[in-house]
Short mmCIF file of C-alpha atoms and ligand atoms in Angstrom, two decimals:
data_model
loop_
_atom_site.label_atom_id
_atom_site.label_comp_id
_atom_site.label_asym_id
_atom_site.label_seq_id
_atom_site.Cartn_x
_atom_site.Cartn_y
_atom_site.Cartn_z
CA UNK A 1 108.07 108.57 85.11
CA UNK A 2 105.48 111.15 84.00
CA UNK A 3 102.61 110.85 86.47
CA UNK A 4 99.05 112.20 86.43
CA UNK A 5 97.84 112.99 89.95
CA UNK A 6 94.09 113.53 90.33
CA UNK A 7 93.15 115.43 93.49
CA UNK A 8 96.76 116.61 93.69
CA UNK A 9 95.86 119.95 95.30
CA UNK A 10 94.36 118.12 98.30
CA UNK A 11 95.88 117.02 101.58
CA UNK A 12 97.43 113.65 100.71
CA UNK A 13 97.80 114.48 97.00
CA UNK A 14 99.93 117.60 97.59
CA UNK A 15 102.32 115.68 99.88
CA UNK A 16 102.55 112.90 97.32
CA UNK A 17 103.38 115.40 94.56
CA UNK A 18 106.32 116.55 96.71
CA UNK A 19 107.53 112.96 97.21
CA UNK A 20 107.17 112.14 93.51
CA UNK A 21 109.21 115.18 92.52
CA UNK A 22 111.85 114.42 95.16
CA UNK A 23 112.15 110.92 93.65
CA UNK A 24 112.75 112.41 90.18
CA UNK A 25 109.30 111.95 88.64
CA UNK A 26 107.44 114.67 86.72
CA UNK A 27 103.86 115.41 87.69
CA UNK A 28 100.68 116.88 86.21
CA UNK A 29 97.83 117.70 88.61
CA UNK A 30 94.11 117.61 87.84
CA UNK A 31 91.74 118.90 90.52
CA UNK A 32 88.32 120.61 90.56
CA UNK A 33 89.30 122.45 93.78
CA UNK A 34 86.04 121.36 95.44
CA UNK A 35 87.95 120.71 98.67
CA UNK A 36 91.30 122.42 98.14
CA UNK A 37 93.00 125.56 96.97
CA UNK A 38 95.41 126.19 94.16
CA UNK A 39 97.76 127.88 96.63
CA UNK A 40 98.71 124.37 97.83
CA UNK A 41 100.56 123.93 94.54
CA UNK A 42 102.38 127.26 95.07
CA UNK A 43 103.55 125.81 98.37
CA UNK A 44 104.62 122.60 96.62
CA UNK A 45 106.66 124.81 94.27
CA UNK A 46 108.29 126.53 97.26
CA UNK A 47 109.26 123.14 98.68
CA UNK A 48 110.45 121.48 95.47
CA UNK A 49 111.46 124.41 93.25
CA UNK A 50 109.33 122.95 90.44
CA UNK A 51 106.29 124.35 88.64
CA UNK A 52 103.45 121.85 88.58
CA UNK A 53 101.30 121.82 85.42
CA UNK A 54 97.70 122.13 86.66
CA UNK A 55 94.31 121.50 85.03
CA UNK A 56 91.14 122.74 86.73
CA UNK A 57 89.11 119.77 85.60
CA UNK A 58 86.43 117.58 87.14
CA UNK A 59 87.51 113.95 86.74
CA UNK A 60 83.89 112.87 86.21
CA UNK A 61 83.74 114.93 82.98
CA UNK A 62 85.25 112.61 80.41
CA UNK A 63 85.51 115.14 77.55
CA UNK A 64 87.52 117.55 79.74
CA UNK A 65 89.75 114.88 81.22
CA UNK A 66 90.46 113.42 77.80
CA UNK A 67 92.10 116.71 76.77
CA UNK A 68 94.66 116.17 79.55
CA UNK A 69 95.43 112.66 78.28
CA UNK A 70 95.78 114.08 74.76
CA UNK A 71 98.23 116.76 75.91
CA UNK A 72 100.54 114.40 77.86
CA UNK A 73 102.01 110.97 77.56
CA UNK A 74 101.66 109.53 81.06
CA UNK A 75 103.50 106.50 82.40
CA UNK A 76 101.15 106.13 85.34
CA UNK A 77 98.58 107.84 87.50
CA UNK A 78 97.53 108.21 91.11
CA UNK A 79 93.84 108.74 91.75
CA UNK A 80 93.18 110.77 94.91
CA UNK A 81 90.23 112.82 93.64
CA UNK A 82 87.16 112.03 95.68
CA UNK A 83 84.79 113.24 98.35
CA UNK A 84 85.76 111.95 101.78
CA UNK A 85 83.51 113.22 104.57
CA UNK A 86 81.78 110.23 106.14
CA UNK A 87 78.89 112.17 107.75
CA UNK A 88 78.23 114.21 104.60
CA UNK A 89 78.08 110.98 102.60
CA UNK A 90 75.13 109.85 104.74
CA UNK A 91 73.32 113.13 104.01
CA UNK A 92 74.23 113.25 100.29
CA UNK A 93 74.67 109.64 99.19
CA UNK A 94 74.00 110.32 95.51
CA UNK A 95 76.68 113.02 95.34
CA UNK A 96 79.18 110.59 96.88
CA UNK A 97 78.29 107.61 94.70
CA UNK A 98 78.31 109.80 91.59
CA UNK A 99 81.55 111.65 92.26
CA UNK A 100 83.61 108.76 93.62
CA UNK A 101 82.41 106.03 91.27
CA UNK A 102 82.10 108.00 88.03
CA UNK A 103 85.55 109.57 88.55
CA UNK A 104 87.10 106.12 88.99
CA UNK A 105 85.35 104.69 85.93
CA UNK A 106 86.10 107.65 83.66
CA UNK A 107 89.73 107.65 84.72
CA UNK A 108 90.14 103.89 84.27
CA UNK A 109 88.49 104.07 80.85
CA UNK A 110 90.79 106.86 79.65
CA UNK A 111 93.84 105.20 81.22
CA UNK A 112 93.15 102.06 79.20
CA UNK A 113 92.31 103.99 76.03
CA UNK A 114 95.62 105.89 76.24
CA UNK A 115 97.72 102.93 77.31
CA UNK A 116 98.43 104.25 80.81
CA UNK A 117 98.69 100.91 82.55
CA UNK A 118 100.00 101.93 85.98
CA UNK A 119 97.10 102.93 88.24
CA UNK A 120 97.36 103.67 91.97
CA UNK A 121 94.10 104.11 93.87
CA UNK A 122 93.31 105.76 97.24
CA UNK A 123 91.22 103.37 99.22
CA UNK A 124 90.58 103.38 102.95
CA UNK A 125 90.73 101.11 105.97
CA UNK A 126 87.06 101.94 106.33
CA UNK A 127 86.35 99.07 103.86
CA UNK A 128 87.22 96.57 106.62
CA UNK A 129 84.16 97.62 108.62
CA UNK A 130 84.07 96.22 112.12
CA UNK A 131 86.43 93.28 111.50
CA UNK A 132 88.78 91.79 114.09
CA UNK A 133 92.00 93.88 114.44
CA UNK A 134 94.66 93.93 113.14
CA UNK A 135 93.14 94.30 109.68
CA UNK A 136 94.97 92.33 107.00
CA UNK A 137 94.45 92.52 103.27
CA UNK A 138 92.98 89.01 103.01
CA UNK A 139 89.97 89.70 105.27
CA UNK A 140 86.50 89.49 103.79
CA UNK A 141 85.17 93.03 103.75
CA UNK A 142 82.27 93.78 106.07
CA UNK A 143 79.67 96.39 105.12
CA UNK A 144 80.68 99.88 106.13
CA UNK A 145 78.21 102.10 107.93
CA UNK A 146 78.21 104.85 105.32
CA UNK A 147 78.04 105.55 101.55
CA UNK A 148 81.60 106.93 101.52
CA UNK A 149 82.99 103.57 102.61
CA UNK A 150 80.81 101.81 100.05
CA UNK A 151 82.24 103.98 97.25
CA UNK A 152 85.73 102.81 98.22
CA UNK A 153 84.75 99.12 98.35
CA UNK A 154 82.94 99.44 94.99
CA UNK A 155 85.84 101.31 93.37
CA UNK A 156 88.17 98.53 94.50
CA UNK A 157 85.92 95.98 92.78
CA UNK A 158 85.63 98.05 89.59
CA UNK A 159 89.41 98.38 89.31
CA UNK A 160 90.02 94.71 90.18
CA UNK A 161 87.60 93.61 87.45
CA UNK A 162 89.22 96.02 84.97
CA UNK A 163 92.62 94.51 85.79
CA UNK A 164 91.25 90.97 85.40
CA UNK A 165 89.95 91.79 81.92
CA UNK A 166 93.11 93.54 80.72
CA UNK A 167 96.36 91.66 81.32
CA UNK A 168 98.44 94.83 80.86
CA UNK A 169 96.62 96.81 83.54
CA UNK A 170 98.49 97.07 86.85
CA UNK A 171 96.54 98.46 89.80
CA UNK A 172 97.67 99.16 93.31
CA UNK A 173 94.85 99.62 95.80
CA UNK A 174 96.14 101.41 98.89
CA UNK A 175 94.07 101.19 102.04
CA UNK A 176 95.08 104.13 104.22
CA UNK A 177 94.58 104.10 107.94
CA UNK A 178 94.36 107.53 109.67
CA UNK A 179 96.54 110.10 107.89
CA UNK A 180 97.71 113.00 110.08
CA UNK A 181 100.69 115.37 110.21
CA UNK A 182 102.03 117.72 107.60
CA UNK A 183 105.16 118.43 105.60
CA UNK A 184 108.01 119.43 107.93
CA UNK A 185 108.17 122.88 106.26
CA UNK A 186 104.70 123.66 107.67
CA UNK A 187 103.75 124.91 104.18
CA UNK A 188 101.26 122.18 103.27
CA UNK A 189 98.92 120.25 105.52
CA UNK A 190 95.29 119.54 106.23
CA UNK A 191 92.90 122.50 106.33
CA UNK A 192 89.35 121.16 106.44
CA UNK A 193 86.41 123.43 105.64
CA UNK A 194 84.26 124.29 108.65
CA UNK A 195 84.40 122.36 111.92
CA UNK A 196 86.70 119.34 111.51
CA UNK A 197 85.28 115.82 111.72
CA UNK A 198 88.63 114.13 112.27
CA UNK A 199 90.46 114.02 115.55
CA UNK A 200 93.83 115.61 114.73
CA UNK A 201 92.53 118.77 113.02
CA UNK A 202 90.06 119.16 115.87
CA UNK A 203 92.90 118.88 118.39
CA UNK A 204 95.08 121.45 116.55
CA UNK A 205 92.18 123.90 116.36
CA UNK A 206 91.48 123.52 120.08
CA UNK A 207 95.19 124.10 120.78
CA UNK A 208 95.06 127.25 118.64
CA UNK A 209 91.98 128.51 120.49
CA UNK A 210 89.75 128.35 117.40
CA UNK A 211 87.61 125.72 119.14
CA UNK A 212 86.90 125.64 122.88
CA UNK A 213 87.43 122.02 123.75
CA UNK A 214 87.73 118.57 122.29
CA UNK A 215 84.81 116.20 122.68
CA UNK A 216 86.11 112.68 123.21
CA UNK A 217 83.54 110.34 121.71
CA UNK A 218 83.13 107.63 124.34
CA UNK A 219 85.39 106.16 127.03
CA UNK A 220 83.64 102.83 127.42
CA UNK A 221 85.11 100.90 124.47
CA UNK A 222 87.01 97.69 125.03
CA UNK A 223 90.40 99.39 124.56
CA UNK A 224 93.41 100.34 126.65
CA UNK A 225 91.66 103.35 128.28
CA UNK A 226 88.14 103.04 126.91
CA UNK A 227 88.63 105.56 124.07
CA UNK A 228 88.78 104.67 120.37
CA UNK A 229 92.03 103.24 119.03
CA UNK A 230 93.31 104.13 115.54
CA UNK A 231 96.42 103.63 113.44
CA UNK A 232 97.62 107.19 112.81
CA UNK A 233 100.09 107.50 109.95
CA UNK A 234 102.22 110.54 109.07
CA UNK A 235 101.14 111.94 105.70
CA UNK A 236 104.74 112.12 104.47
CA UNK A 237 105.17 108.39 105.14
CA UNK A 238 101.89 107.83 103.32
CA UNK A 239 103.11 109.91 100.36
CA UNK A 240 106.26 107.81 100.17
CA UNK A 241 104.08 104.69 100.19
CA UNK A 242 102.55 105.88 96.91
CA UNK A 243 105.95 106.27 95.28
CA UNK A 244 106.87 102.75 96.45
CA UNK A 245 103.57 101.40 95.08
CA UNK A 246 104.18 103.04 91.69
CA UNK A 247 107.67 101.59 91.54
CA UNK A 248 106.46 98.07 92.32
CA UNK A 249 103.37 97.84 90.16
CA UNK A 250 102.81 94.48 88.54
CA UNK A 251 99.93 93.26 86.35
CA UNK A 252 96.68 92.60 88.15
CA UNK A 253 95.16 94.39 91.13
CA UNK A 254 97.11 94.28 94.39
CA UNK A 255 95.91 95.53 97.73
CA UNK A 256 98.16 97.07 100.39
CA UNK A 257 97.48 98.47 103.82
CA UNK A 258 99.34 101.70 104.46
CA UNK A 259 99.47 102.03 108.21
CA UNK A 260 102.02 101.78 111.00
CA UNK A 261 100.55 98.64 112.59
CA UNK A 262 100.35 100.49 115.90
CA UNK A 263 97.16 101.61 117.61
CA UNK A 264 96.87 104.83 119.62
CA UNK A 265 93.85 105.79 121.71
CA UNK A 266 92.23 109.22 121.64
CA UNK A 267 93.56 110.06 125.11
CA UNK A 268 97.03 108.78 124.23
CA UNK A 269 97.03 111.04 121.18
CA UNK A 270 95.90 114.06 123.22
CA UNK A 271 98.63 113.40 125.78
CA UNK A 272 101.30 112.98 123.07
CA UNK A 273 100.16 116.23 121.44
CA UNK A 274 100.31 118.16 124.72
CA UNK A 275 103.78 116.82 125.49
CA UNK A 276 105.25 117.26 121.99
CA UNK A 277 104.03 120.84 121.70
CA UNK A 278 103.92 121.93 125.33
CA UNK A 279 100.37 123.11 124.97
CA UNK A 280 97.15 122.16 126.70
CA UNK A 281 94.20 120.55 124.91
CA UNK A 282 91.10 120.76 127.11
CA UNK A 283 88.61 117.95 126.56
CA UNK A 284 85.39 116.46 127.85
CA UNK A 285 84.10 112.91 127.51
CA UNK A 286 80.81 112.69 125.61
CA UNK A 287 78.71 109.88 124.12
CA UNK A 288 80.05 107.55 121.46
CA UNK A 289 79.80 108.86 117.90
CA UNK A 290 77.35 106.73 115.85
CA UNK A 291 79.13 104.48 113.35
CA UNK A 292 82.50 104.48 115.20
CA UNK A 293 84.28 101.21 115.93
CA UNK A 294 86.44 100.53 118.98
CA UNK A 295 89.73 99.71 117.27
CA UNK A 296 91.24 99.99 113.81
CA UNK A 297 94.86 99.25 113.06
CA UNK A 298 96.80 97.62 110.29
CA UNK A 299 98.65 94.41 109.80
CA UNK A 300 101.37 96.28 107.88
CA UNK A 301 103.74 93.51 106.81
CA UNK A 302 102.56 93.04 103.20
CA UNK A 303 103.63 96.55 102.12
CA UNK A 304 106.98 96.02 103.83
CA UNK A 305 107.58 92.69 102.11
CA UNK A 306 106.29 93.55 98.64
CA UNK A 307 106.84 97.31 98.35
CA UNK A 308 109.85 97.66 100.63
CA UNK A 309 107.92 100.39 102.46
CA UNK A 310 107.29 100.97 106.14
CA UNK A 311 106.13 104.02 108.04
CA UNK A 312 109.07 105.70 109.80
CA UNK A 313 107.55 108.60 111.72
CA UNK A 314 106.01 108.16 115.14
CA UNK A 315 103.20 109.85 116.98
CA UNK A 316 105.45 112.65 118.32
CA UNK A 317 106.42 113.78 114.82
CA UNK A 318 102.79 113.51 113.72
CA UNK A 319 101.70 115.80 116.58
CA UNK A 320 104.60 118.22 116.09
CA UNK A 321 104.11 118.59 112.33
CA UNK A 322 100.31 118.89 112.56
CA UNK A 323 100.74 121.72 115.06
CA UNK A 324 103.45 123.44 113.02
CA UNK A 325 101.09 123.58 110.02
CA UNK A 326 98.11 124.77 112.08
CA UNK A 327 100.18 127.57 113.69
CA UNK A 328 101.26 128.83 110.23
CA UNK A 329 97.87 128.43 108.64
CA UNK A 330 95.91 131.64 108.04
CA UNK A 331 92.37 130.37 107.80
P1 NAD B 401 91.22 116.06 100.04
O1 NAD B 401 89.78 116.43 100.01
O2 NAD B 401 92.17 116.98 100.69
O3 NAD B 401 91.73 115.79 98.54
C1 NAD B 401 90.89 115.30 97.52
C2 NAD B 401 91.05 116.24 96.33
O4 NAD B 401 90.22 115.77 95.25
C3 NAD B 401 90.60 117.67 96.64
O5 NAD B 401 91.63 118.55 96.23
C4 NAD B 401 89.33 117.86 95.82
O6 NAD B 401 89.19 119.20 95.37
C5 NAD B 401 89.57 116.89 94.67
N1 NAD B 401 88.37 116.36 94.00
C6 NAD B 401 87.28 115.78 94.57
N2 NAD B 401 86.42 115.38 93.61
C7 NAD B 401 86.99 115.68 92.42
C8 NAD B 401 86.61 115.52 91.07
N3 NAD B 401 85.45 114.94 90.73
N4 NAD B 401 87.45 115.96 90.11
C9 NAD B 401 88.62 116.53 90.42
N5 NAD B 401 89.04 116.73 91.67
C10 NAD B 401 88.24 116.31 92.65
O7 NAD B 401 91.30 114.61 100.66
P2 NAD B 401 92.58 113.73 101.08
O8 NAD B 401 92.51 113.55 102.53
O9 NAD B 401 93.79 114.27 100.44
O10 NAD B 401 92.15 112.35 100.42
C11 NAD B 401 92.63 111.92 99.17
C12 NAD B 401 92.03 110.56 98.85
O11 NAD B 401 92.36 109.65 99.88
C13 NAD B 401 90.49 110.58 98.78
O12 NAD B 401 90.09 109.71 97.73
C14 NAD B 401 90.07 110.03 100.12
O13 NAD B 401 88.83 109.38 100.07
C15 NAD B 401 91.20 109.03 100.39
N6 NAD B 401 91.40 108.75 101.83
C16 NAD B 401 91.56 109.78 102.70
C17 NAD B 401 91.72 109.52 104.07
C18 NAD B 401 91.86 110.63 105.06
O14 NAD B 401 91.58 110.39 106.25
N7 NAD B 401 92.30 111.82 104.69
C19 NAD B 401 91.75 108.18 104.51
C20 NAD B 401 91.58 107.15 103.59
C21 NAD B 401 91.41 107.45 102.24
C1 WQD B 402 89.49 108.98 115.25
C2 WQD B 402 89.10 108.68 116.70
C3 WQD B 402 86.79 109.06 117.18
C4 WQD B 402 86.91 113.39 116.56
C5 WQD B 402 87.66 108.61 109.51
C6 WQD B 402 86.88 107.92 108.43
C7 WQD B 402 87.75 106.97 107.67
C8 WQD B 402 89.02 107.65 107.15
C9 WQD B 402 89.72 108.42 108.24
C10 WQD B 402 88.72 108.37 104.90
C11 WQD B 402 87.77 107.95 116.84
C12 WQD B 402 87.67 110.01 117.97
C13 WQD B 402 87.25 112.05 116.67
C14 WQD B 402 86.54 114.11 117.73
C15 WQD B 402 86.93 112.11 119.02
N1 WQD B 402 88.73 108.63 106.14
N2 WQD B 402 87.26 111.43 117.87
N3 WQD B 402 86.60 113.43 118.92
O1 WQD B 402 86.61 107.87 112.36
O2 WQD B 402 88.81 106.62 112.53
O3 WQD B 402 88.15 107.60 110.39
O4 WQD B 402 88.79 109.28 108.91
O5 WQD B 402 88.83 107.33 104.36
O6 WQD B 402 86.98 106.49 106.61
O7 WQD B 402 85.80 107.22 109.03
O8 WQD B 402 88.83 109.09 112.19
O9 WQD B 402 89.76 111.16 113.13
O10 WQD B 402 87.25 110.97 112.86
O11 WQD B 402 88.39 109.62 114.61
O12 WQD B 402 86.93 111.55 120.12
O13 WQD B 402 86.21 115.28 117.68
O14 WQD B 402 88.93 109.92 117.39
O15 WQD B 402 85.70 108.64 117.94
O16 WQD B 402 87.89 107.06 117.93
P1 WQD B 402 88.01 107.72 111.96
P2 WQD B 402 88.55 110.32 113.16
#
């Protein structure tokens, strides 16, 4: 299939471009490079041997995006483009609502106008809010604590309604848990701007000596050791989940968790990282981070049953590949 990937220069997008090409699809990337660099696509070329047609376009600008639809005949698309920093979304709610909602609406409108009926959307486990774990797709969504999470819940509703109104439109809504890791080549991975918000990039930067020590946000949660529990998923597994979703699209909007189904605490992750890479990660326990929940992990059986997909890589590979990328990364 010929696939449009929005946000394809970013962390999850670039890994998914690799998986799509490895599965024999051809890909066109659109990205405004607001949180990525074009060099990621050079690395994708090194890995796959394929040039990736690229358009430096903002997905919210319909007239620009339409030119891409005019130049190609797509069979489907994957929509990664979006702003994703939870804390920043609290400070700049309008920027988040505008970027994440307008991009989804413009893209859905053009997809329908050009008869591109296969639509895969990046959602997030954050839409579950503080529900009872494990999170399954049938749960009523609880309000999230931040505008970012709201943009994902609203985008899900917009796409579901669009699918209801158009019997040809097939939408896969993928709720990711906590993506970590990097391609085994070490050529692509996650390189956040500034001080990382997420645990794994913080850990790799402490290991590298770029940051002094990890701050563990709370050890008084009702979890195995008091620290927060999350369902970390290797980004290459996640990328393969998108290919499976594209291959199994059927009319209507269908929601899938992409997680491992296994929870890991902050301290368990730190210990696994130290062991896998034989390197120390100094840490201190500090107060809870506002807005955090104790536990978040997936009920992952629906994707297995309906997409034939399960995550294969464990926490050791996640830690090893994250570190391999960080060691290589010049930034
Ligand atoms: P990322 O920031 O690395 O990638 C997003 C890409 O979209 C970037 O390359 C950015 O430049 C681009 N972009 C943003 N707004 C755009 C616009 N208006 N037009 C064109 N390009 C635009 O983030 P990621 O981690 O790869 O996340 C990809 C998607 O998955 C996002 O929608 C994110 O919300 C979602 N998601 C991420 C996580 C996570 O923890 N990484 C978890 C759940 C869901
Ligand atoms: C994981 C655990 C922290 C950093 C966020 C978004 C979510 C999704 C994924 C996009 C928690 C603890 C963290 C640190 C720590 N993104 N931690 N010290 O919060 O589960 O999810 O990213 O959709 O929407 O909210 O991920 O990696 O920030 O935190 O102790 O320096 O690590 O408290 O328990 P989170 P995270």
